[in-house]
Amino acid sequence: MRIPRILHIDADSFFASCETVLNPRLQGQPVYVGGGRNGDGIVIASNYEAKKYGLKIGMACFEARRLCPHGILCRPHYSEYRRLSLEMFRLLRRFTPMLVPISIDEGFMDMDQMDRVFRCRNLSELAHQIKKRVHDEIGLPITMGIGCSKLCAKLVTDCSKPDGLREIPPNGEAEFLAPHAVEKLSGIGRRRQRALKAFGIETFADVFHTPRRQLEKRLGWIGTQLWLLAHGLYREKLTHENDVRTCISNNTTLARDESDYDKALLFLHTQTEKILLTLFRENLKAWEMSVAVRFNDFSEESVQLKFTTPQFELSPINRAVERLFTRCVHGQSLPVRQVRIAFWNLTPLNLEPDLFGNPPELKRHDLDRARRKIEENFGQDAIISGTRLLLEQQGKSLRHDKVKCPFVPAREMAEKLGKLE
Ligand SMILES: [Mg+2]
């Protein structure tokens, strides 16, 4: 069996690096990006120059200013970050048929045999080329780690930051891992950390010296995984994970507290539209839904309902949304801070024609296909719904640009990657 060669890439201080790409005069200066509604709430990213002054993610921007008075605070440009992320993944996609983005700036690549395909002496040489191209063509610094599994490759990256590149050969994984704390491994949460500590295990060297059976008994499958990793035997093939979706939700803080409930409802309708499109494209409809409203004193009202037949069409769902929203704000006078909508109890769409002709789902599919074609040719904003148009006109202040990975990492992957060609 071939030994997997998995490359993990992670852009360094992604948002801050993007700001430097957008404004090259920031090069070499301490830069940090502020989050929150006005872009000056908390630090959501800082480059390494700023980190030297003690700036950390989650710190208040005024604190960051005190620590690093000459640091440059940038307001976030989320749509630009998404654009640069997409450019980066497009470039990476040229080097492997199997690329799995896991967040806006992070992903795994299956590099098995790719050094031969690209006529490089070895994988490290090819990785260096990729890194250089991302830097030269997009302007982003990235760190890369190569190993036999996603877990190991990611740990290699974490240990090589910033701007590093390291390959651990299959027979060197045990030696590489030995001095590292087990808690550095992704997926090891607090509870497991405590269990491991109680067991006297802190590093992979400790795992190495613990009998496999004992680990399995205490930790189940994770115990086996850790034991295999510590012995350099853990292998993992890269696949597009396809978890079955059980619910879908959207939770958005409005750009400002809204005391006009009609506008808040309009905003909720636009969020519903987005979420329904995703649900529909995953061939699902929902039996149950809920709407929650959080007010500016952080009190919350939520209502849920069960449909008599599963729903996927916008109009009946929008009517339900309106009803639930009205119940949430009934008797309230406080401005709305946040709205949430969720669908669960999902069931597949009926996409087979039957005795009575095409079901409504199938008809909607044709419509959606046409919509996609228009979007492909004229851009994402080519089609604007009535509710969104109203929001643009009446509630400009509620327009929201949330940061999201340009891909849905575990879902729709094959299709999205297809479009990258
Ligand atoms: Mg990163």
Short mmCIF file of C-alpha atoms and ligand atoms in Angstrom, two decimals:
data_model
loop_
_atom_site.label_atom_id
_atom_site.label_comp_id
_atom_site.label_asym_id
_atom_site.label_seq_id
_atom_site.Cartn_x
_atom_site.Cartn_y
_atom_site.Cartn_z
CA MET A 1 0.00 0.00 0.00
CA ARG A 2 1.21 3.48 -0.85
CA ILE A 3 2.07 5.71 2.06
CA PRO A 4 -0.09 8.85 1.98
CA ARG A 5 1.70 12.16 1.56
CA ILE A 6 -0.53 14.88 2.89
CA LEU A 7 0.37 18.52 2.69
CA HIS A 8 -1.28 20.96 5.06
CA ILE A 9 -1.22 24.62 4.16
CA ASP A 10 -2.11 27.51 6.41
CA ALA A 11 -1.78 31.17 5.45
CA ASP A 12 0.05 33.18 8.12
CA SER A 13 -2.01 35.82 9.95
CA PHE A 14 -4.40 35.63 7.03
CA PHE A 15 -6.54 38.77 7.49
CA ALA A 16 -3.52 40.91 8.37
CA SER A 17 -1.57 39.49 5.41
CA CYS A 18 -4.53 40.27 3.12
CA GLU A 19 -4.47 43.87 4.33
CA THR A 20 -0.81 44.07 3.32
CA VAL A 21 -1.66 42.64 -0.11
CA LEU A 22 -4.41 45.25 -0.48
CA ASN A 23 -2.12 48.03 0.66
CA PRO A 24 1.55 47.20 0.03
CA ARG A 25 2.67 50.28 1.98
CA LEU A 26 1.85 48.31 5.14
CA GLN A 27 4.68 45.86 4.38
CA GLY A 28 7.01 45.45 7.33
CA GLN A 29 4.81 47.45 9.69
CA PRO A 30 2.84 46.13 12.66
CA VAL A 31 -0.68 45.61 11.31
CA TYR A 32 -3.79 44.37 13.09
CA VAL A 33 -7.39 43.96 12.01
CA GLY A 34 -10.24 45.02 14.25
CA GLY A 35 -13.50 43.14 14.46
CA GLY A 36 -16.85 44.06 15.90
CA ARG A 37 -19.50 46.13 14.25
CA ASN A 38 -17.26 49.13 13.65
CA GLY A 39 -13.98 47.36 13.05
CA ASP A 40 -12.46 48.65 16.29
CA GLY A 41 -13.86 46.21 18.86
CA ILE A 42 -11.45 43.36 19.34
CA VAL A 43 -8.34 42.27 17.47
CA ILE A 44 -9.28 39.49 15.03
CA ALA A 45 -5.87 39.18 13.37
CA SER A 46 -2.40 40.66 13.71
CA ASN A 47 0.77 40.13 11.73
CA TYR A 48 4.03 38.91 13.26
CA GLU A 49 5.44 42.44 13.52
CA ALA A 50 2.44 43.35 15.71
CA LYS A 51 2.60 40.10 17.69
CA LYS A 52 6.10 41.12 18.82
CA TYR A 53 4.43 43.85 20.88
CA GLY A 54 2.17 41.35 22.60
CA LEU A 55 -0.91 41.79 20.43
CA LYS A 56 -3.22 38.82 20.59
CA ILE A 57 -6.46 37.75 18.96
CA GLY A 58 -9.42 38.65 21.14
CA MET A 59 -7.69 41.61 22.79
CA ALA A 60 -9.57 44.92 22.83
CA CYS A 61 -8.36 47.30 20.13
CA PHE A 62 -7.72 50.08 22.66
CA GLU A 63 -5.44 47.70 24.55
CA ALA A 64 -3.65 46.87 21.29
CA ARG A 65 -3.18 50.60 20.65
CA ARG A 66 -1.64 51.02 24.10
CA LEU A 67 0.80 48.14 23.57
CA CYS A 68 1.75 49.17 20.06
CA PRO A 69 0.96 52.87 19.52
CA HIS A 70 2.46 52.97 16.02
CA GLY A 71 0.63 49.79 14.95
CA ILE A 72 -1.84 50.19 12.11
CA LEU A 73 -5.45 49.22 12.78
CA CYS A 74 -7.27 48.06 9.65
CA ARG A 75 -10.98 47.62 9.39
CA PRO A 76 -11.89 44.22 7.98
CA HIS A 77 -12.52 43.80 4.24
CA TYR A 78 -14.22 40.41 4.29
CA SER A 79 -15.19 40.24 0.65
CA GLU A 80 -11.56 40.92 -0.31
CA TYR A 81 -10.40 38.18 2.08
CA ARG A 82 -12.80 35.77 0.40
CA ARG A 83 -11.52 36.79 -3.03
CA LEU A 84 -7.87 36.28 -2.04
CA SER A 85 -8.72 32.96 -0.40
CA LEU A 86 -10.40 31.75 -3.57
CA GLU A 87 -7.39 32.85 -5.64
CA MET A 88 -5.09 30.97 -3.30
CA PHE A 89 -7.14 27.76 -3.49
CA ARG A 90 -7.39 28.07 -7.27
CA LEU A 91 -3.63 28.20 -7.49
CA LEU A 92 -3.20 25.28 -5.08
CA ARG A 93 -5.71 23.25 -7.04
CA ARG A 94 -3.34 23.22 -10.00
CA PHE A 95 -0.93 21.05 -8.04
CA THR A 96 -3.22 18.21 -7.02
CA PRO A 97 -6.51 16.65 -8.00
CA MET A 98 -7.39 16.36 -4.32
CA LEU A 99 -7.60 19.60 -2.38
CA VAL A 100 -9.74 19.88 0.73
CA PRO A 101 -10.08 23.42 2.08
CA ILE A 102 -11.08 23.40 5.75
CA SER A 103 -11.34 27.11 6.39
CA ILE A 104 -10.84 30.40 4.59
CA ASP A 105 -7.04 30.08 4.78
CA GLU A 106 -6.33 26.45 5.53
CA GLY A 107 -6.52 23.19 3.64
CA PHE A 108 -5.10 19.75 2.93
CA MET A 109 -3.65 18.49 -0.35
CA ASP A 110 -3.04 14.89 -1.33
CA MET A 111 0.46 15.01 -2.83
CA ASP A 112 0.98 11.32 -3.50
CA GLN A 113 3.13 11.01 -6.66
CA MET A 114 2.76 14.73 -7.38
CA ASP A 115 6.51 15.33 -7.25
CA ARG A 116 6.84 12.92 -10.19
CA VAL A 117 3.98 14.53 -12.08
CA PHE A 118 5.70 17.92 -11.73
CA ARG A 119 9.15 16.42 -12.31
CA CYS A 120 10.61 17.53 -9.02
CA ARG A 121 13.37 15.68 -7.20
CA ASN A 122 11.14 15.26 -4.16
CA LEU A 123 8.01 16.54 -2.52
CA SER A 124 9.79 19.25 -0.52
CA GLU A 125 11.08 20.77 -3.74
CA LEU A 126 7.56 20.86 -5.17
CA ALA A 127 6.18 22.32 -1.93
CA HIS A 128 8.80 25.08 -2.09
CA GLN A 129 7.64 25.89 -5.62
CA ILE A 130 4.01 26.05 -4.55
CA LYS A 131 4.83 28.25 -1.59
CA LYS A 132 6.84 30.60 -3.78
CA ARG A 133 4.06 30.87 -6.32
CA VAL A 134 1.44 31.68 -3.67
CA HIS A 135 3.79 34.35 -2.37
CA ASP A 136 4.75 35.79 -5.77
CA GLU A 137 1.36 35.62 -7.48
CA ILE A 138 -1.00 36.39 -4.62
CA GLY A 139 1.28 37.97 -2.07
CA LEU A 140 0.32 35.72 0.83
CA PRO A 141 2.87 34.09 3.14
CA ILE A 142 1.92 30.49 3.92
CA THR A 143 3.27 27.74 6.12
CA MET A 144 3.28 24.12 5.01
CA GLY A 145 3.66 20.80 6.75
CA ILE A 146 3.88 17.37 5.13
CA GLY A 147 3.14 14.08 6.83
CA CYS A 148 1.36 10.74 6.46
CA SER A 149 -1.89 11.98 7.97
CA LYS A 150 -3.87 15.17 8.33
CA LEU A 151 -3.21 15.18 12.07
CA CYS A 152 0.55 14.96 11.69
CA ALA A 153 0.73 17.38 8.73
CA LYS A 154 -1.21 20.01 10.65
CA LEU A 155 1.00 19.65 13.68
CA VAL A 156 4.09 20.03 11.46
CA THR A 157 2.63 23.28 10.10
CA ASP A 158 1.83 24.58 13.57
CA CYS A 159 5.42 23.95 14.59
CA SER A 160 6.85 25.64 11.48
CA LYS A 161 5.02 28.98 11.72
CA PRO A 162 5.56 31.60 10.44
CA ASP A 163 6.52 31.24 6.80
CA GLY A 164 7.93 27.74 7.24
CA LEU A 165 7.91 24.50 5.30
CA ARG A 166 8.78 21.12 6.67
CA GLU A 167 8.37 17.56 5.50
CA ILE A 168 8.47 14.70 7.96
CA PRO A 169 9.35 11.46 6.19
CA PRO A 170 7.21 8.40 7.04
CA ASN A 171 9.97 6.85 9.11
CA GLY A 172 10.61 10.09 10.99
CA GLU A 173 7.14 10.78 12.39
CA ALA A 174 7.67 9.04 15.75
CA GLU A 175 10.88 10.97 16.34
CA PHE A 176 9.31 14.27 15.29
CA LEU A 177 6.26 13.81 17.50
CA ALA A 178 8.02 12.50 20.63
CA PRO A 179 8.84 15.87 22.32
CA HIS A 180 5.50 17.49 21.43
CA ALA A 181 2.64 17.84 23.87
CA VAL A 182 -0.33 15.68 22.91
CA GLU A 183 -2.67 18.62 23.52
CA LYS A 184 -1.16 20.36 20.49
CA LEU A 185 -2.91 17.86 18.28
CA SER A 186 -6.10 19.18 16.77
CA GLY A 187 -9.21 17.55 18.18
CA ILE A 188 -7.80 17.03 21.66
CA GLY A 189 -10.23 19.00 23.76
CA ARG A 190 -9.98 20.01 27.42
CA ARG A 191 -11.73 16.89 28.69
CA ARG A 192 -9.39 14.57 26.84
CA GLN A 193 -6.40 16.64 27.94
CA ARG A 194 -7.47 16.14 31.55
CA ALA A 195 -8.00 12.42 31.01
CA LEU A 196 -4.55 12.11 29.46
CA LYS A 197 -2.91 14.10 32.27
CA ALA A 198 -4.61 11.94 34.88
CA PHE A 199 -3.08 9.03 33.03
CA GLY A 200 0.37 10.62 33.29
CA ILE A 201 0.56 11.43 29.59
CA GLU A 202 1.76 14.81 28.39
CA THR A 203 3.95 14.21 25.35
CA PHE A 204 3.93 11.74 22.48
CA ALA A 205 6.98 10.16 24.08
CA ASP A 206 4.72 9.34 27.05
CA VAL A 207 2.18 7.84 24.65
CA PHE A 208 4.96 5.81 23.04
CA HIS A 209 5.77 4.18 26.37
CA THR A 210 2.16 3.39 27.26
CA PRO A 211 0.77 -0.01 26.24
CA ARG A 212 -1.73 0.23 23.37
CA ARG A 213 -4.38 -1.73 25.23
CA GLN A 214 -4.36 0.63 28.19
CA LEU A 215 -4.82 3.64 25.91
CA GLU A 216 -7.65 1.99 24.03
CA LYS A 217 -9.38 1.03 27.24
CA ARG A 218 -9.23 4.58 28.57
CA LEU A 219 -9.79 6.59 25.41
CA GLY A 220 -11.32 4.29 22.83
CA TRP A 221 -10.54 5.06 19.19
CA ILE A 222 -8.61 8.22 20.12
CA GLY A 223 -6.32 6.03 22.22
CA THR A 224 -5.59 3.82 19.21
CA GLN A 225 -4.99 6.87 17.06
CA LEU A 226 -2.55 8.39 19.55
CA TRP A 227 -0.66 5.13 19.95
CA LEU A 228 -0.32 4.72 16.17
CA LEU A 229 0.77 8.34 15.80
CA ALA A 230 3.37 8.06 18.56
CA HIS A 231 4.81 4.97 16.85
CA GLY A 232 4.85 6.67 13.46
CA LEU A 233 2.31 4.20 12.09
CA TYR A 234 -0.77 6.35 11.65
CA ARG A 235 -1.84 6.67 8.01
CA GLU A 236 -4.81 8.56 6.74
CA LYS A 237 -6.08 8.94 3.21
CA LEU A 238 -7.41 12.34 2.27
CA THR A 239 -11.06 12.29 1.32
CA HIS A 240 -13.86 14.78 0.93
CA GLU A 241 -15.78 14.23 4.12
CA ASN A 242 -19.46 14.00 3.56
CA ASP A 243 -21.24 14.16 6.86
CA VAL A 244 -24.97 13.89 6.71
CA ARG A 245 -26.44 17.24 7.60
CA THR A 246 -28.90 17.16 10.47
CA CYS A 247 -29.60 20.88 10.82
CA ILE A 248 -28.79 24.19 9.25
CA SER A 249 -28.84 27.56 10.95
CA ASN A 250 -27.84 31.16 10.57
CA ASN A 251 -27.09 33.46 13.47
CA THR A 252 -26.33 37.06 12.56
CA THR A 253 -25.72 40.17 14.60
CA LEU A 254 -27.20 43.16 12.83
CA ALA A 255 -24.84 45.91 11.76
CA ARG A 256 -26.50 48.11 14.39
CA ASP A 257 -29.24 47.63 16.97
CA GLU A 258 -32.50 47.98 15.07
CA SER A 259 -35.56 49.41 16.75
CA ASP A 260 -37.66 49.20 13.57
CA TYR A 261 -38.97 45.61 13.76
CA ASP A 262 -40.09 45.64 10.12
CA LYS A 263 -36.52 46.25 9.04
CA ALA A 264 -35.22 43.54 11.36
CA LEU A 265 -37.77 41.15 9.84
CA LEU A 266 -36.72 42.14 6.34
CA PHE A 267 -33.15 41.36 7.31
CA LEU A 268 -34.24 37.98 8.69
CA HIS A 269 -36.00 37.23 5.38
CA THR A 270 -32.76 37.80 3.45
CA GLN A 271 -30.93 35.43 5.80
CA THR A 272 -33.69 32.86 5.36
CA GLU A 273 -33.31 33.09 1.61
CA LYS A 274 -29.58 32.35 1.83
CA ILE A 275 -30.04 29.39 4.12
CA LEU A 276 -32.85 27.92 2.01
CA LEU A 277 -30.75 28.08 -1.11
CA THR A 278 -28.04 26.04 0.63
CA LEU A 279 -30.61 23.57 1.93
CA PHE A 280 -32.14 23.18 -1.51
CA ARG A 281 -28.80 22.72 -3.21
CA GLU A 282 -28.05 19.93 -0.76
CA ASN A 283 -31.33 18.32 -1.83
CA LEU A 284 -33.00 18.69 1.54
CA LYS A 285 -36.23 20.00 2.97
CA ALA A 286 -37.17 20.61 6.59
CA TRP A 287 -39.91 19.44 8.93
CA GLU A 288 -39.09 21.89 11.70
CA MET A 289 -37.79 25.40 12.12
CA SER A 290 -37.22 28.07 14.75
CA VAL A 291 -36.67 31.81 14.90
CA ALA A 292 -34.86 33.53 17.74
CA VAL A 293 -34.45 37.23 18.41
CA ARG A 294 -31.89 38.66 20.76
CA PHE A 295 -32.46 42.17 22.02
CA ASN A 296 -29.85 44.76 22.86
CA ASP A 297 -30.01 43.90 26.57
CA PHE A 298 -29.07 40.32 25.53
CA SER A 299 -32.45 38.92 26.50
CA GLU A 300 -33.73 36.42 23.97
CA GLU A 301 -37.05 35.15 22.67
CA SER A 302 -37.38 32.08 20.47
CA VAL A 303 -40.26 30.18 18.91
CA GLN A 304 -40.29 26.97 16.92
CA LEU A 305 -42.81 25.11 14.79
CA LYS A 306 -43.33 21.85 12.99
CA PHE A 307 -44.72 21.89 9.45
CA THR A 308 -47.47 19.48 8.45
CA THR A 309 -45.39 18.55 5.38
CA PRO A 310 -41.65 19.16 4.96
CA GLN A 311 -40.90 22.51 3.33
CA PHE A 312 -38.31 23.89 0.94
CA GLU A 313 -40.14 26.73 -0.86
CA LEU A 314 -39.45 30.30 0.13
CA SER A 315 -43.01 31.60 0.25
CA PRO A 316 -44.54 29.26 2.88
CA ILE A 317 -41.35 29.43 4.91
CA ASN A 318 -41.27 33.22 4.76
CA ARG A 319 -44.86 33.30 6.01
CA ALA A 320 -43.82 31.07 8.91
CA VAL A 321 -40.76 33.23 9.58
CA GLU A 322 -42.96 36.30 9.78
CA ARG A 323 -45.34 34.59 12.18
CA LEU A 324 -42.58 33.36 14.46
CA PHE A 325 -40.75 36.68 14.38
CA THR A 326 -43.94 38.55 15.29
CA ARG A 327 -44.41 36.25 18.27
CA CYS A 328 -40.81 36.82 19.37
CA VAL A 329 -41.11 40.61 19.37
CA HIS A 330 -44.67 40.74 20.68
CA GLY A 331 -44.88 43.12 23.63
CA GLN A 332 -41.20 44.06 23.27
CA SER A 333 -39.81 47.55 22.83
CA LEU A 334 -36.07 46.92 22.88
CA PRO A 335 -34.02 47.19 19.69
CA VAL A 336 -33.04 43.92 17.99
CA ARG A 337 -29.38 42.99 18.20
CA GLN A 338 -29.26 39.54 16.66
CA VAL A 339 -31.52 37.18 14.70
CA ARG A 340 -31.27 33.44 14.32
CA ILE A 341 -33.07 31.00 12.08
CA ALA A 342 -32.68 27.24 12.15
CA PHE A 343 -34.09 24.26 10.26
CA TRP A 344 -33.83 20.65 11.39
CA ASN A 345 -35.51 17.29 11.06
CA LEU A 346 -34.33 17.28 7.44
CA THR A 347 -35.44 14.90 4.76
CA PRO A 348 -34.33 14.43 1.13
CA LEU A 349 -36.17 16.18 -1.68
CA ASN A 350 -38.36 14.10 -3.91
CA LEU A 351 -36.56 14.26 -7.24
CA GLU A 352 -38.26 11.40 -9.07
CA PRO A 353 -41.14 12.01 -11.48
CA ASP A 354 -44.20 10.00 -10.45
CA LEU A 355 -47.62 9.09 -11.87
CA PHE A 356 -48.81 12.63 -11.45
CA GLY A 357 -45.87 14.19 -13.30
CA ASN A 358 -42.94 16.13 -11.92
CA PRO A 359 -42.98 16.93 -8.21
CA PRO A 360 -42.53 20.64 -7.31
CA GLU A 361 -38.98 19.89 -6.16
CA LEU A 362 -38.00 18.87 -9.67
CA LYS A 363 -39.54 21.99 -11.16
CA ARG A 364 -37.64 24.13 -8.67
CA HIS A 365 -34.47 22.32 -9.71
CA ASP A 366 -34.84 23.53 -13.27
CA LEU A 367 -35.31 27.04 -11.97
CA ASP A 368 -32.25 26.72 -9.77
CA ARG A 369 -30.20 25.43 -12.69
CA ALA A 370 -31.14 28.53 -14.65
CA ARG A 371 -30.29 30.72 -11.68
CA ARG A 372 -26.85 29.15 -11.38
CA LYS A 373 -26.16 29.71 -15.05
CA ILE A 374 -27.02 33.37 -14.71
CA GLU A 375 -24.83 33.64 -11.60
CA GLU A 376 -21.94 31.95 -13.37
CA ASN A 377 -22.13 34.34 -16.29
CA PHE A 378 -23.04 37.56 -14.55
CA GLY A 379 -21.81 37.12 -10.98
CA GLN A 380 -23.33 36.23 -7.61
CA ASP A 381 -25.33 39.44 -7.38
CA ALA A 382 -26.90 39.14 -10.82
CA ILE A 383 -30.18 37.99 -9.35
CA ILE A 384 -31.62 39.94 -6.49
CA SER A 385 -34.78 38.92 -4.72
CA GLY A 386 -37.57 41.30 -3.77
CA THR A 387 -36.72 41.13 -0.08
CA ARG A 388 -33.06 41.85 -0.70
CA LEU A 389 -33.92 44.73 -2.97
CA LEU A 390 -36.15 46.16 -0.27
CA LEU A 391 -33.40 45.77 2.28
CA GLU A 392 -30.94 47.54 -0.01
CA GLN A 393 -33.37 50.42 -0.33
CA GLN A 394 -34.83 50.63 3.14
CA GLY A 395 -32.32 49.15 5.48
CA LYS A 396 -28.91 49.95 4.01
CA SER A 397 -27.48 50.12 7.51
CA LEU A 398 -28.36 46.44 7.98
CA ARG A 399 -26.25 45.17 5.12
CA HIS A 400 -23.90 42.65 6.51
CA ASP A 401 -20.67 41.24 5.25
CA LYS A 402 -19.81 38.23 7.31
CA VAL A 403 -16.56 36.38 6.92
CA LYS A 404 -16.96 32.90 5.57
CA CYS A 405 -14.91 30.29 3.89
CA PRO A 406 -15.53 30.58 0.13
CA PHE A 407 -16.19 26.86 0.15
CA VAL A 408 -18.41 24.75 2.33
CA PRO A 409 -15.52 22.60 3.48
CA ALA A 410 -17.13 19.23 3.97
CA ARG A 411 -20.06 19.60 1.62
CA GLU A 412 -20.54 20.48 -2.00
CA MET A 413 -16.82 20.06 -2.33
CA ALA A 414 -16.61 18.10 -5.54
CA GLU A 415 -18.86 20.54 -7.26
CA LYS A 416 -17.08 23.66 -6.00
CA LEU A 417 -13.69 22.26 -6.90
CA GLY A 418 -14.96 21.42 -10.33
CA LYS A 419 -15.59 25.10 -10.84
CA LEU A 420 -12.01 25.92 -10.00
CA GLU A 421 -10.65 24.39 -13.16
MG MG B 1 -3.88 30.82 9.17
#
